[in-house]
Short mmCIF file of C-alpha atoms in Angstrom, two decimals:
data_model
loop_
_atom_site.label_atom_id
_atom_site.label_comp_id
_atom_site.label_asym_id
_atom_site.label_seq_id
_atom_site.Cartn_x
_atom_site.Cartn_y
_atom_site.Cartn_z
CA MET T 833 0.00 0.00 0.00
CA MET T 834 1.44 3.37 -0.96
CA ASN T 835 1.88 6.02 1.70
CA CYS T 836 0.79 9.68 1.55
CA LYS T 837 4.17 10.94 0.46
CA GLU T 838 4.17 8.58 -2.52
CA ALA T 839 0.55 9.39 -3.30
CA THR T 840 1.32 13.13 -3.44
CA GLN T 841 4.31 12.35 -5.65
CA LEU T 842 2.07 10.53 -8.11
CA MET T 843 -0.57 13.26 -7.98
CA SER T 844 2.11 15.78 -8.87
CA GLN T 845 3.56 13.60 -11.63
CA ARG T 846 0.10 12.98 -12.99
CA GLN T 847 0.20 16.62 -14.11
CA GLU T 848 3.41 15.86 -16.04
CA ARG T 849 3.02 12.37 -17.47
CA LYS T 850 0.55 9.57 -17.92
CA LEU T 851 0.68 7.25 -14.94
CA SER T 852 0.96 3.50 -15.45
CA LEU T 853 -2.06 1.31 -14.78
CA VAL T 854 -0.49 0.01 -11.57
CA GLU T 855 0.22 3.56 -10.41
CA ARG T 856 -3.30 4.68 -11.23
CA LEU T 857 -4.91 1.80 -9.36
CA GLY T 858 -2.60 2.20 -6.38
CA LEU T 859 -3.35 5.90 -6.22
CA LYS T 860 -7.08 5.36 -6.57
CA LEU T 861 -7.07 2.92 -3.71
CA HIS T 862 -5.03 5.25 -1.54
CA LEU T 863 -7.32 8.21 -2.28
CA PHE T 864 -10.33 6.09 -1.44
CA ILE T 865 -9.14 5.64 2.12
CA CYS T 866 -7.17 8.86 2.69
CA LYS T 867 -8.97 12.16 3.26
CA GLY T 868 -5.77 14.20 3.54
CA CYS T 869 -4.64 13.09 0.09
CA ARG T 870 -8.08 13.72 -1.38
CA ALA T 871 -7.77 17.28 -0.10
CA THR T 872 -4.31 17.48 -1.65
CA GLU T 873 -5.72 16.33 -4.96
CA GLN T 874 -8.11 19.30 -4.89
CA HIS T 875 -5.26 21.62 -3.89
CA PHE T 876 -2.93 20.51 -6.68
CA ALA T 877 -5.67 20.98 -9.28
CA PHE T 878 -6.41 24.43 -7.94
CA LEU T 879 -2.71 25.41 -7.94
CA ARG T 880 -2.53 24.57 -11.61
CA ALA T 881 -5.67 26.56 -12.41
CA ALA T 882 -4.52 29.58 -10.41
CA ALA T 883 -1.01 29.60 -11.88
CA ARG T 884 -2.35 29.31 -15.42
CA ARG T 885 -4.74 32.12 -14.82
CA LEU T 886 -1.92 34.31 -13.48
CA GLY T 887 0.14 33.48 -16.55
CA SER T 888 -2.59 34.21 -19.05
CA ARG T 889 -4.15 37.42 -17.81
CA GLY T 890 -2.55 38.41 -14.55
CA THR T 891 -4.49 39.35 -11.47
CA PRO T 892 -7.98 40.85 -11.55
CA GLU T 893 -8.31 44.64 -11.68
CA ALA T 894 -9.08 46.67 -8.61
CA MET P 936 -8.97 51.22 -29.63
CA LYS P 937 -7.65 54.77 -29.91
CA THR P 938 -3.95 55.30 -29.35
CA GLU P 939 -4.42 57.38 -26.20
CA ASP P 940 -6.78 54.77 -24.74
CA ILE P 941 -4.25 52.08 -25.44
CA GLN P 942 -1.50 54.11 -23.84
CA ALA P 943 -3.64 54.67 -20.77
CA ALA P 944 -4.55 50.99 -20.56
CA LEU P 945 -0.91 49.96 -20.86
CA ALA P 946 0.16 52.49 -18.22
CA ASP P 947 -2.47 51.04 -15.86
CA MET P 948 -1.12 47.56 -16.42
CA ARG P 949 2.49 48.47 -15.86
CA PRO P 950 2.69 47.88 -12.07
CA GLN P 951 1.04 44.51 -12.44
CA LEU P 952 3.32 43.52 -15.31
CA LEU P 953 6.33 44.57 -13.28
CA ARG P 954 5.25 42.50 -10.31
CA PHE P 955 4.71 39.53 -12.59
CA ALA P 956 8.13 39.91 -14.22
CA ARG P 957 9.90 40.37 -10.88
CA LEU P 958 8.32 37.22 -9.57
CA GLN P 959 9.53 35.24 -12.59
CA LEU P 960 12.97 36.75 -12.93
CA ARG P 961 13.74 37.65 -9.34
CA SER P 962 15.67 40.65 -10.60
CA ASP P 963 14.32 44.21 -10.56
CA SER P 964 16.43 45.53 -13.42
CA GLN P 965 15.73 42.60 -15.73
CA ALA P 966 12.05 42.83 -14.88
CA GLU P 967 12.06 46.53 -15.81
CA ASP P 968 13.73 45.73 -19.13
CA ALA P 969 11.33 42.92 -19.98
CA VAL P 970 8.27 45.03 -19.16
CA GLN P 971 9.61 47.99 -21.11
CA GLU P 972 10.17 45.84 -24.19
CA ALA P 973 6.79 44.18 -23.86
CA LEU P 974 5.00 47.54 -23.55
CA LEU P 975 6.77 48.92 -26.61
CA ALA P 976 5.93 45.83 -28.64
CA ALA P 977 2.33 46.02 -27.42
CA LEU P 978 2.00 49.68 -28.31
CA ALA P 979 3.14 48.96 -31.84
CA GLY P 980 0.30 46.55 -32.52
CA ALA P 981 -2.42 47.37 -30.04
CA GLU P 982 -4.80 49.12 -32.48
CA LYS P 983 -6.07 45.79 -33.68
CA PHE P 984 -7.56 45.00 -30.28
CA ALA P 985 -11.08 45.96 -29.38
CA GLY P 986 -10.77 46.43 -25.64
CA ALA P 987 -8.48 46.64 -22.63
CA ALA P 988 -9.03 42.99 -21.68
CA ALA P 989 -7.82 41.76 -25.07
CA VAL P 990 -4.82 44.09 -24.93
CA LYS P 991 -3.97 42.78 -21.48
CA THR P 992 -3.99 39.15 -22.56
CA TRP P 993 -1.83 40.08 -25.49
CA VAL P 994 0.69 42.10 -23.44
CA PHE P 995 0.94 39.20 -21.03
CA SER P 996 1.80 36.80 -23.82
CA ILE P 997 4.48 39.18 -25.10
CA LEU P 998 5.88 39.62 -21.62
CA LYS P 999 5.92 35.87 -21.03
CA ASN P 1000 7.96 35.40 -24.19
CA LYS P 1001 10.39 38.12 -23.09
CA ILE P 1002 10.78 36.38 -19.74
CA ILE P 1003 11.35 33.01 -21.40
CA ASP P 1004 13.99 34.63 -23.65
CA GLU P 1005 15.72 36.07 -20.62
CA LEU P 1006 15.66 32.73 -18.79
CA ARG P 1007 17.14 31.07 -21.89
CA ARG P 1008 19.84 33.70 -22.06
CA ARG P 1009 20.74 32.92 -18.46
CA THR P 1010 20.96 29.23 -19.26
CA ARG P 1011 23.24 29.85 -22.19
CA GLU P 1012 25.57 31.78 -19.96
CA GLY P 1013 26.03 28.88 -17.60
CA ASN P 1014 24.20 26.24 -15.71
CA VAL P 1015 21.82 28.40 -13.70
CA MET P 1016 20.72 25.63 -11.40
CA GLU P 1017 24.25 25.08 -10.15
CA PHE P 1018 24.37 28.55 -8.72
CA MET P 1019 21.01 28.45 -7.07
CA PRO P 1020 21.16 27.93 -3.33
CA GLU P 1021 20.12 24.54 -2.05
CA ASP P 1022 16.95 24.90 -0.08
CA ASP P 1023 16.68 23.68 3.45
CA ALA P 1024 13.59 21.59 2.95
CA GLY P 1025 15.50 18.64 1.49
CA GLU P 1026 13.83 16.09 -0.69
CA ASP P 1027 12.15 14.25 2.10
CA PHE P 1028 9.77 16.98 3.23
CA ASP P 1029 10.68 15.95 6.72
CA ASP P 1030 8.15 18.06 8.58
CA LEU P 1031 5.21 17.29 6.30
CA PHE P 1032 5.28 13.50 6.61
CA ASP P 1033 6.13 11.14 9.43
CA ARG P 1034 8.75 8.38 9.18
CA ARG P 1035 6.28 6.07 7.48
CA GLY P 1036 5.42 8.69 4.88
CA HIS P 1037 2.01 9.56 6.29
CA TRP P 1038 0.86 13.13 6.77
CA ALA P 1039 2.15 14.63 10.00
CA ASP P 1040 -0.76 17.04 9.82
CA ALA P 1041 -3.30 15.96 7.21
CA PRO P 1042 -4.54 18.64 4.79
CA THR P 1043 -8.23 19.49 4.71
CA ALA P 1044 -10.32 20.47 1.69
CA TRP P 1045 -10.40 24.15 0.71
CA ASN P 1046 -13.78 25.77 0.76
CA ASP P 1047 -14.85 26.94 -2.73
CA PRO P 1048 -11.36 27.90 -3.94
CA GLU P 1049 -12.58 29.17 -7.33
CA THR P 1050 -14.19 32.18 -5.66
CA SER P 1051 -10.73 33.20 -4.45
CA LEU P 1052 -9.60 33.75 -8.02
CA GLU P 1053 -11.74 36.88 -8.12
CA SER P 1054 -10.27 38.33 -4.94
CA ARG P 1055 -7.40 40.78 -5.26
CA GLN P 1056 -6.22 39.90 -1.78
CA PHE P 1057 -5.96 36.24 -2.79
CA TRP P 1058 -3.49 37.12 -5.53
CA VAL P 1059 -1.33 39.10 -3.14
CA ILE P 1060 -1.07 35.98 -0.98
CA PHE P 1061 -0.60 33.69 -3.97
CA GLU P 1062 2.31 35.79 -5.23
CA ALA P 1063 3.82 35.95 -1.76
CA CYS P 1064 3.59 32.15 -1.55
CA LEU P 1065 5.21 31.75 -4.98
CA ASP P 1066 7.96 34.09 -3.90
CA GLY P 1067 8.44 32.06 -0.74
CA VAL P 1068 9.08 28.77 -2.56
CA ALA P 1069 12.80 27.93 -2.65
CA GLU P 1070 14.61 29.09 -5.77
CA LYS P 1071 14.93 25.80 -7.67
CA PRO P 1072 11.44 24.38 -7.18
CA GLY P 1073 10.01 27.87 -7.60
CA ARG P 1074 11.78 28.34 -10.90
CA VAL P 1075 10.60 25.00 -12.30
CA PHE P 1076 7.03 25.50 -11.09
CA MET P 1077 6.74 28.96 -12.61
CA MET P 1078 8.25 27.86 -15.93
CA ARG P 1079 5.82 24.97 -16.02
CA GLU P 1080 2.58 26.46 -14.77
CA ILE P 1081 2.82 30.19 -15.30
CA LEU P 1082 4.98 30.47 -18.39
CA GLY P 1083 3.40 27.29 -19.74
CA LEU P 1084 6.51 25.41 -20.90
CA GLU P 1085 6.53 21.62 -21.22
CA THR P 1086 8.47 19.63 -18.61
CA ASP P 1087 10.94 18.25 -21.18
CA GLU P 1088 11.78 21.73 -22.34
CA ILE P 1089 12.29 22.97 -18.79
CA CYS P 1090 14.63 20.11 -17.89
CA LYS P 1091 16.63 20.77 -21.02
CA GLU P 1092 16.79 24.50 -20.41
CA LEU P 1093 17.89 24.03 -16.82
CA GLY P 1094 20.18 21.09 -17.51
CA ILE P 1095 18.52 18.77 -15.03
CA SER P 1096 17.06 15.27 -15.38
CA THR P 1097 13.36 14.69 -15.87
CA SER P 1098 13.07 12.93 -12.54
CA ASN P 1099 14.79 15.86 -10.85
CA CYS P 1100 12.27 18.16 -12.53
CA TRP P 1101 9.43 16.07 -11.13
CA VAL P 1102 10.92 16.13 -7.65
CA LEU P 1103 11.21 19.92 -7.81
CA LEU P 1104 7.64 20.32 -9.06
CA HIS P 1105 6.36 18.03 -6.32
CA ARG P 1106 8.22 20.06 -3.73
CA ALA P 1107 6.91 23.35 -5.11
CA ARG P 1108 3.32 22.09 -5.12
CA LEU P 1109 3.53 20.79 -1.56
CA GLY P 1110 5.08 24.07 -0.44
CA LEU P 1111 2.46 26.20 -2.17
CA ARG P 1112 -0.33 24.02 -0.87
CA GLU P 1113 0.98 24.44 2.65
CA CYS P 1114 1.42 28.20 2.26
CA LEU P 1115 -2.06 28.82 0.84
CA SER P 1116 -3.63 26.61 3.49
CA GLN P 1117 -1.99 28.63 6.23
CA ARG P 1118 -2.17 32.10 4.78
CA TRP P 1119 -5.40 32.10 2.82
CA PHE P 1120 -7.75 29.19 3.20
CA GLY P 1121 -7.06 28.78 6.91
CA GLU P 1122 -8.16 32.32 7.60
CA GLN P 1123 -11.41 31.94 5.70
CA GLN P 1124 -12.69 29.09 7.78
#
């Protein structure tokens, strides 16, 4: 069973490469039982969205 | 748009562009240069845009290219990563996880994060958090997510292995997650 550190590693790498089937299943199982990593999944997705937004049109006007 | 409207719109954007460039380049003088060049280039072609929002998007894309050029120039002049300070965090994220690799302090879900994107105060915190990430992971994260380069290209530019790139991105994301939790989302709840 993968631990949280490994799960966050895979969730980060998932944004860079396609995970293998084994990695995907392992991660899915881990996320199923781990609330902290489910929260991290949301956070990583949001970080990407926020950074992209900053890079495309900067911050909102006053 | 009329020339004077464009000039006014560009002048309004200048502080924001400067902040953006400083964050990416971590150098005031190079940020000034990049913004200056981007504004001049934008002024030359801005008539074709219908409104300030379109001009802004366009200026940002010019500025991003200027920043990428500058980062490439740095790489050509030597292996930039070698001169960057090692950060203290280490690759093990010692404080975040226990010895078995489980969360020392498990993260909790953020409440409606999309709303934050419309808050000016959020962006102040977001930029402060980006600025607070150690140099190497910060550099890779910004090249990847803000400047929009592909991982392969970043590794090549910085002269580091793909797996090293992944480690740095992972570290940056964990650091940013932690920072936003503490400085933004924590306060909301």
